[in-house]
Structure formats: C-alpha cells, structure tokens
mmCIF file of C-alpha atoms in Angstrom:
data_model
loop_
_atom_site.group_PDB
_atom_site.id
_atom_site.type_symbol
_atom_site.label_atom_id
_atom_site.label_comp_id
_atom_site.label_asym_id
_atom_site.label_seq_id
_atom_site.Cartn_x
_atom_site.Cartn_y
_atom_site.Cartn_z
ATOM 1 C CA MET O 1 0.030 -0.080 0.256
ATOM 2 C CA LEU O 2 3.016 2.466 0.832
ATOM 3 C CA PHE O 3 4.819 2.102 -2.297
ATOM 4 C CA ARG O 4 1.869 2.041 -4.268
ATOM 5 C CA LYS O 5 0.669 5.862 -2.262
ATOM 6 C CA HIS O 6 3.875 7.134 -3.238
ATOM 7 C CA ILE O 7 4.605 5.828 -7.641
ATOM 8 C CA SER O 8 2.702 8.344 -8.425
ATOM 9 C CA VAL O 9 5.451 10.875 -7.479
ATOM 10 C CA PHE O 10 8.405 8.252 -9.543
ATOM 11 C CA SER O 11 8.797 10.278 -12.365
ATOM 12 C CA GLY O 12 8.137 13.781 -10.193
ATOM 13 C CA TRP O 13 10.963 12.869 -8.616
ATOM 14 C CA THR O 14 12.780 12.048 -11.388
ATOM 15 C CA LEU O 15 13.153 14.607 -13.176
ATOM 16 C CA LEU O 16 14.309 16.178 -9.534
ATOM 17 C CA TYR O 17 17.256 14.627 -9.447
ATOM 18 C CA CYS O 18 18.221 16.194 -12.567
ATOM 19 C CA LEU O 19 17.426 19.277 -12.000
ATOM 20 C CA ILE O 20 19.342 19.277 -8.466
ATOM 21 C CA GLY O 21 22.209 17.907 -10.967
ATOM 22 C CA ILE O 22 22.233 21.557 -12.896
ATOM 23 C CA VAL O 23 21.008 23.439 -10.268
ATOM 24 C CA ASP O 24 24.242 22.337 -7.698
ATOM 25 C CA VAL O 25 26.206 23.425 -11.169
ATOM 26 C CA MET O 26 25.131 25.863 -11.815
ATOM 27 C CA LEU O 27 25.270 27.520 -7.517
ATOM 28 C CA PHE O 28 28.303 27.011 -7.511
ATOM 29 C CA THR O 29 29.638 28.069 -11.254
ATOM 30 C CA ASP O 30 29.646 30.762 -13.849
ATOM 31 C CA SER O 31 28.408 29.332 -17.119
ATOM 32 C CA ALA O 32 32.045 29.108 -18.972
ATOM 33 C CA THR O 33 33.488 26.695 -16.130
ATOM 34 C CA ALA O 34 29.861 24.765 -15.731
ATOM 35 C CA GLN O 35 31.463 22.828 -18.794
ATOM 36 C CA ASP O 36 34.206 21.867 -16.998
ATOM 37 C CA THR O 37 33.481 21.313 -13.705
ATOM 38 C CA MET O 38 30.933 18.287 -15.089
ATOM 39 C CA ASN O 39 33.576 16.369 -16.992
ATOM 40 C CA LYS O 40 36.054 16.283 -13.568
ATOM 41 C CA ILE O 41 32.770 15.134 -10.948
ATOM 42 C CA GLU O 42 32.870 12.140 -14.370
ATOM 43 C CA GLN O 43 36.411 11.475 -14.427
ATOM 44 C CA GLU O 44 37.405 11.591 -10.300
ATOM 45 C CA PRO O 45 35.860 8.698 -8.370
ATOM 46 C CA VAL O 46 33.774 9.237 -5.733
ATOM 47 C CA ILE O 47 36.436 8.754 -1.997
ATOM 48 C CA LYS O 48 33.916 5.127 -0.633
ATOM 49 C CA ASN O 49 34.975 5.637 2.895
ATOM 50 C CA ARG O 50 32.542 9.062 4.304
ATOM 51 C CA PHE O 51 29.809 10.223 6.997
ATOM 52 C CA GLY O 52 26.847 12.035 5.647
ATOM 53 C CA PHE O 53 22.952 11.811 5.808
ATOM 54 C CA ASN O 54 19.829 11.514 3.029
ATOM 55 C CA PHE O 55 16.359 13.378 3.265
ATOM 56 C CA SER O 56 13.536 11.250 2.507
ATOM 57 C CA SER O 57 11.014 12.169 -0.278
ATOM 58 C CA ARG O 58 8.141 10.154 1.591
ATOM 59 C CA PHE O 59 8.359 12.540 4.233
ATOM 60 C CA VAL O 60 7.317 15.273 2.025
ATOM 61 C CA ASN O 61 5.309 13.012 0.048
ATOM 62 C CA ASP O 62 2.636 12.272 3.195
ATOM 63 C CA GLY O 63 2.703 15.973 4.625
ATOM 64 C CA ILE O 64 5.233 17.728 7.066
ATOM 65 C CA GLY O 65 1.946 18.686 8.574
ATOM 66 C CA ASN O 66 0.878 15.274 9.329
ATOM 67 C CA THR O 67 3.376 14.833 12.097
ATOM 68 C CA PHE O 68 2.617 17.369 14.415
ATOM 69 C CA LEU O 69 -1.669 16.965 14.101
ATOM 70 C CA SER O 70 -3.174 17.805 17.500
ATOM 71 C CA GLN O 71 -6.022 14.441 18.251
ATOM 72 C CA ASP O 72 -8.837 16.894 17.009
ATOM 73 C CA GLU O 73 -7.321 16.866 13.993
ATOM 74 C CA ILE O 74 -8.007 13.064 13.233
ATOM 75 C CA PHE O 75 -11.183 12.652 12.536
ATOM 76 C CA SER O 76 -10.911 8.760 10.772
ATOM 77 C CA PRO O 77 -8.099 5.873 10.936
ATOM 78 C CA GLU O 78 -7.358 7.520 7.593
ATOM 79 C CA ASP O 79 -6.191 10.614 8.720
ATOM 80 C CA ASP O 80 -3.969 8.724 11.554
ATOM 81 C CA ASN O 81 -0.398 8.024 8.543
ATOM 82 C CA MET O 82 2.282 6.160 10.180
ATOM 83 C CA PRO O 83 5.222 8.970 11.048
ATOM 84 C CA TYR O 84 7.785 7.951 8.790
ATOM 85 C CA PRO O 85 12.032 9.768 9.261
ATOM 86 C CA ILE O 86 12.749 12.255 6.912
ATOM 87 C CA LEU O 87 16.370 12.183 7.374
ATOM 88 C CA PHE O 88 18.969 9.431 6.746
ATOM 89 C CA PHE O 89 22.200 9.225 8.823
ATOM 90 C CA ASN O 90 25.450 6.842 7.034
ATOM 91 C CA VAL O 91 28.356 5.524 7.247
ATOM 92 C CA ARG O 92 30.417 3.705 4.411
ATOM 93 C CA TYR O 93 33.179 2.348 5.357
ATOM 94 C CA ASP O 94 34.650 0.983 1.109
ATOM 95 C CA ALA O 95 31.070 -1.049 0.918
ATOM 96 C CA TYR O 96 30.130 -1.151 3.163
ATOM 97 C CA GLU O 97 27.742 0.659 5.002
ATOM 98 C CA THR O 98 25.072 1.323 7.950
ATOM 99 C CA ASN O 99 22.058 4.483 8.081
ATOM 100 C CA ILE O 100 20.235 4.753 10.617
ATOM 101 C CA ALA O 101 16.409 6.633 10.725
ATOM 102 C CA TRP O 102 13.991 8.340 13.196
ATOM 103 C CA ALA O 103 9.990 8.866 13.197
ATOM 104 C CA ASP O 104 7.678 10.187 16.059
ATOM 105 C CA ASP O 105 4.153 12.624 16.076
ATOM 106 C CA GLN O 106 2.010 12.068 18.905
ATOM 107 C CA ASN O 107 0.635 7.986 19.461
ATOM 108 C CA GLU O 108 3.257 6.056 16.590
ATOM 109 C CA ASN O 109 7.638 6.233 16.077
ATOM 110 C CA ILE O 110 9.458 4.668 14.665
ATOM 111 C CA LEU O 111 13.501 3.433 14.598
ATOM 112 C CA ARG O 112 14.741 2.130 11.422
ATOM 113 C CA PHE O 113 18.557 0.835 11.630
ATOM 114 C CA THR O 114 20.135 -0.408 8.588
ATOM 115 C CA VAL O 115 23.513 -2.772 7.114
ATOM 116 C CA ARG O 116 23.678 -2.627 3.668
ATOM 117 C CA TYR O 117 26.525 -3.807 1.007
ATOM 118 C CA ASN O 118 26.728 -1.274 -1.812
ATOM 119 C CA HIS O 119 27.952 -2.507 -5.082
ATOM 120 C CA TYR O 120 30.021 0.054 -7.689
ATOM 121 C CA GLY O 121 30.006 0.699 -11.211
ATOM 122 C CA LYS O 122 31.796 4.285 -11.643
ATOM 123 C CA ASN O 123 29.162 7.231 -10.338
ATOM 124 C CA MET O 124 26.668 3.975 -10.062
ATOM 125 C CA TYR O 125 25.886 1.562 -7.165
ATOM 126 C CA VAL O 126 23.021 -0.790 -6.478
ATOM 127 C CA TYR O 127 22.728 -1.714 -2.566
ATOM 128 C CA GLY O 128 21.487 -4.428 -0.577
ATOM 129 C CA GLY O 129 21.262 -5.834 2.959
ATOM 130 C CA PRO O 130 19.464 -6.186 5.970
ATOM 131 C CA VAL O 131 16.738 -3.589 7.302
ATOM 132 C CA PHE O 132 16.055 -3.560 11.433
ATOM 133 C CA TRP O 133 12.415 -1.464 12.664
ATOM 134 C CA HIS O 134 11.706 -1.053 16.079
ATOM 135 C CA TRP O 135 7.978 0.057 15.948
ATOM 136 C CA ASN O 136 6.031 1.498 19.417
ATOM 137 C CA LYS O 137 2.157 2.100 19.123
ATOM 138 C CA LYS O 138 1.525 4.023 22.355
ATOM 139 C CA PHE O 139 -2.740 4.557 21.221
ATOM 140 C CA ASN O 140 -5.219 4.990 18.836
ATOM 141 C CA PHE O 141 -6.984 8.476 18.512
ATOM 142 C CA THR O 142 -10.747 8.457 19.502
ATOM 143 C CA ARG O 143 -13.361 10.540 18.415
ATOM 144 C CA TYR O 144 -15.847 12.006 20.546
ATOM 145 C CA PHE O 145 -19.239 12.328 18.837
ATOM 146 C CA CYS O 146 -22.948 13.063 20.492
ATOM 147 C CA GLY O 147 -25.801 11.437 19.910
ATOM 148 C CA GLU O 148 -28.324 14.280 20.806
ATOM 149 C CA TYR O 149 -28.314 18.040 20.845
ATOM 150 C CA SER O 150 -30.194 20.041 23.481
ATOM 151 C CA ILE O 151 -33.514 22.235 21.371
ATOM 152 C CA GLN O 152 -32.690 24.512 23.793
ATOM 153 C CA SER O 153 -28.887 25.232 23.056
ATOM 154 C CA ALA O 154 -27.574 28.395 20.124
ATOM 155 C CA ALA O 155 -27.288 27.198 17.136
ATOM 156 C CA LEU O 156 -23.802 28.690 16.471
ATOM 157 C CA SER O 157 -22.936 26.400 19.902
ATOM 158 C CA PRO O 158 -24.801 23.598 19.818
ATOM 159 C CA GLN O 159 -24.190 21.509 24.012
ATOM 160 C CA CYS O 160 -25.293 17.776 24.217
ATOM 161 C CA VAL O 161 -27.418 16.380 26.242
ATOM 162 C CA GLU O 162 -25.840 14.457 29.280
ATOM 163 C CA GLY O 163 -26.006 10.998 28.792
ATOM 164 C CA THR O 164 -25.721 11.117 24.879
ATOM 165 C CA GLU O 165 -22.115 11.294 24.021
ATOM 166 C CA MET O 166 -20.173 8.596 22.129
ATOM 167 C CA SER O 167 -17.128 7.585 21.326
ATOM 168 C CA VAL O 168 -15.188 5.471 18.869
ATOM 169 C CA GLU O 169 -12.117 4.897 19.010
ATOM 170 C CA LEU O 170 -10.536 4.918 15.305
ATOM 171 C CA LYS O 171 -8.317 1.613 15.123
ATOM 172 C CA THR O 172 -5.533 1.443 12.716
ATOM 173 C CA ASP O 173 -3.993 -1.954 10.779
ATOM 174 C CA ARG O 174 -1.440 -1.128 12.404
ATOM 175 C CA PRO O 175 0.238 -3.729 15.952
ATOM 176 C CA ASN O 176 -0.436 -1.866 18.475
ATOM 177 C CA GLY O 177 2.598 -1.950 21.316
ATOM 178 C CA LYS O 178 6.290 -2.286 20.647
ATOM 179 C CA SER O 179 8.114 -4.818 18.630
ATOM 180 C CA ILE O 180 10.818 -5.208 17.056
ATOM 181 C CA TRP O 181 10.978 -5.725 12.908
ATOM 182 C CA LEU O 182 13.496 -7.628 10.359
ATOM 183 C CA GLY O 183 13.067 -7.226 6.404
ATOM 184 C CA ILE O 184 14.715 -6.582 3.356
ATOM 185 C CA SER O 185 16.606 -3.144 1.795
ATOM 186 C CA SER O 186 17.542 -3.024 -2.197
ATOM 187 C CA GLY O 187 18.191 0.136 -4.338
ATOM 188 C CA LEU O 188 19.750 1.965 -6.742
ATOM 189 C CA GLY O 189 21.391 5.523 -7.000
ATOM 190 C CA VAL O 190 23.965 7.813 -7.982
ATOM 191 C CA GLU O 191 27.118 10.059 -6.644
ATOM 192 C CA TYR O 192 29.454 12.763 -7.241
ATOM 193 C CA ASN O 193 32.447 14.384 -5.959
ATOM 194 C CA LEU O 194 31.531 18.310 -6.116
ATOM 195 C CA LEU O 195 33.427 20.896 -3.657
ATOM 196 C CA GLY O 196 34.722 18.892 -1.330
ATOM 197 C CA LEU O 197 31.985 17.301 -0.413
ATOM 198 C CA ILE O 198 29.622 13.905 -1.880
ATOM 199 C CA TRP O 199 25.865 14.243 -3.344
ATOM 200 C CA SER O 200 23.955 11.269 -4.395
ATOM 201 C CA HIS O 201 20.629 10.569 -5.109
ATOM 202 C CA GLU O 202 19.185 7.166 -4.050
ATOM 203 C CA ILE O 203 16.098 5.181 -5.046
ATOM 204 C CA GLU O 204 14.625 1.995 -2.768
ATOM 205 C CA VAL O 205 12.647 -0.937 -1.908
ATOM 206 C CA TYR O 206 11.821 -2.910 0.806
ATOM 207 C CA PHE O 207 10.692 -5.700 2.140
ATOM 208 C CA THR O 208 8.850 -7.091 5.880
ATOM 209 C CA PRO O 209 7.082 -10.079 6.413
ATOM 210 C CA CYS O 210 3.792 -9.380 7.518
ATOM 211 C CA LYS O 211 0.627 -8.742 5.974
ATOM 212 C CA TYR O 212 -0.713 -4.674 7.585
ATOM 213 C CA LYS O 213 -1.882 -1.983 5.912
ATOM 214 C CA ASP O 214 0.786 1.550 5.880
ATOM 215 C CA PHE O 215 3.037 -0.337 7.437
ATOM 216 C CA ILE O 216 6.363 -1.072 6.484
ATOM 217 C CA CYS O 217 5.746 -4.901 4.973
ATOM 218 C CA THR O 218 6.142 -3.044 1.723
ATOM 219 C CA GLY O 219 7.425 -0.198 -0.084
ATOM 220 C CA GLY O 220 9.541 2.491 -1.374
ATOM 221 C CA ASP O 221 11.072 5.614 -0.593
ATOM 222 C CA ILE O 222 12.668 8.050 -2.322
ATOM 223 C CA LYS O 223 16.147 9.847 -1.020
ATOM 224 C CA PHE O 224 16.246 12.578 -2.824
ATOM 225 C CA TRP O 225 19.556 14.060 -1.638
ATOM 226 C CA GLY O 226 22.672 13.300 -0.049
ATOM 227 C CA ILE O 227 25.177 15.628 1.490
ATOM 228 C CA HIS O 228 28.478 13.380 2.464
ATOM 229 C CA PHE O 229 31.838 14.464 3.325
ATOM 230 C CA PRO O 230 34.848 11.681 3.006
ATOM 231 C CA PHE O 231 37.732 10.683 5.774
#
C-alpha cells in the first residue's frame, strides 16, 4: 500500500534528480566553467569512505504537517498516517554502510537501522542488506460524537444532551505496542564529487514479512538528496 501510494510521484522525483544535478553545478560555477566541472565530476572516482545524511521524499509526500497534527484534527483512521523518517544518518566504509533514522508523532514512533553492501560501477551503485525496524504504537486516537443536541442551545454553539455522548476508537491496521521487525532493503543510486563533498540520489524498495496495511511490510522511498563528508 505504501509503495502504491508513492509510486505516482516517481516520475516527478526523477525529474527533480536531474534538476538538482543542474542546480548543484549552476550555483557554484559560471557558464564558462560549467562543462569543465561536469567533466571533472565524471572523471574523478568517488571516495567510498564517508559519513553524512540523506533526505527522504516520503516525509514530504505524506505531508510535513501530519507529524504535528493534534488529536482534534484526526477524524478517521485514514488521517492517522504512519510516521516515517525525513533524515537518514549514515556511515560508509569501502562498500559497507550502516544508516539509522527516527520518526515520531503523537501516538506512534519508529526507529530504522540498516546494514547494506554497495556494489559500484563508476558513479552508480546498487545496494542491498537487512533492515531492522523498532515500532511503538502508544495508543489509538478517539473521536467523540453527540447522539442528541439540546433544543435550548444556541445554533452556533450546540450543547450535547448529557448522557448521549459516544466515543469511537480510530483503529488503524498497524500493530499495537512495541515490536521489532526484520526485513530486507535494496535499491540503486548515483553519486558524484563536488566542492569537496559527495552528493547522492537514491531509489529504494523494502520488504518485511507481514500483512499489515499502511505499514513497513512493503514500500519504497526516494532519497532525493544526500550530502556526505569523506574521510
């Protein structure tokens, strides 16, 4: 479900990759040296030892404000989206890499830890490895309804008749409480040297053996921008 939800923005983010690469060059070079810079990017080998971070498009696509919604603004289970990280911190040594990310909202939080192997070919690479998820659902939101309004109350501020209030727990199809999940992650990326830093763009898919909806069972992500510091 998550992958279908975000595949519609795939082509848009692919175009964004191209634009980011162009902007990266245009911001720091003039038109007379832009071609030399691009040639240098293509010719220089990328340093494999680095630490840094990647930005995820999943958080942006879900809606940044969703993480900060109050309980009164949750009207149905569909409004209670699963939190997903915006920032992935990573350390890579040669072809091996670990990354960690965290996301939290009012009633749920998730921690992700990944170990992966990167197979290089010039400035492109494919990767794969296990991914560990720590999930915690603290509670479900509750919505309150009034069964009968008082005829004596004002039209603009109706008063509920005492004893007619009803509450409905807005349950989502995600596991309750704390749990740890083990899955796999795979994808491909492109990276290049510019201004002494390493820049990257990645596409990822992941799978965890479960059958929940709007969860980590199957999904995809586009890490549209990464900045890394070589060592």
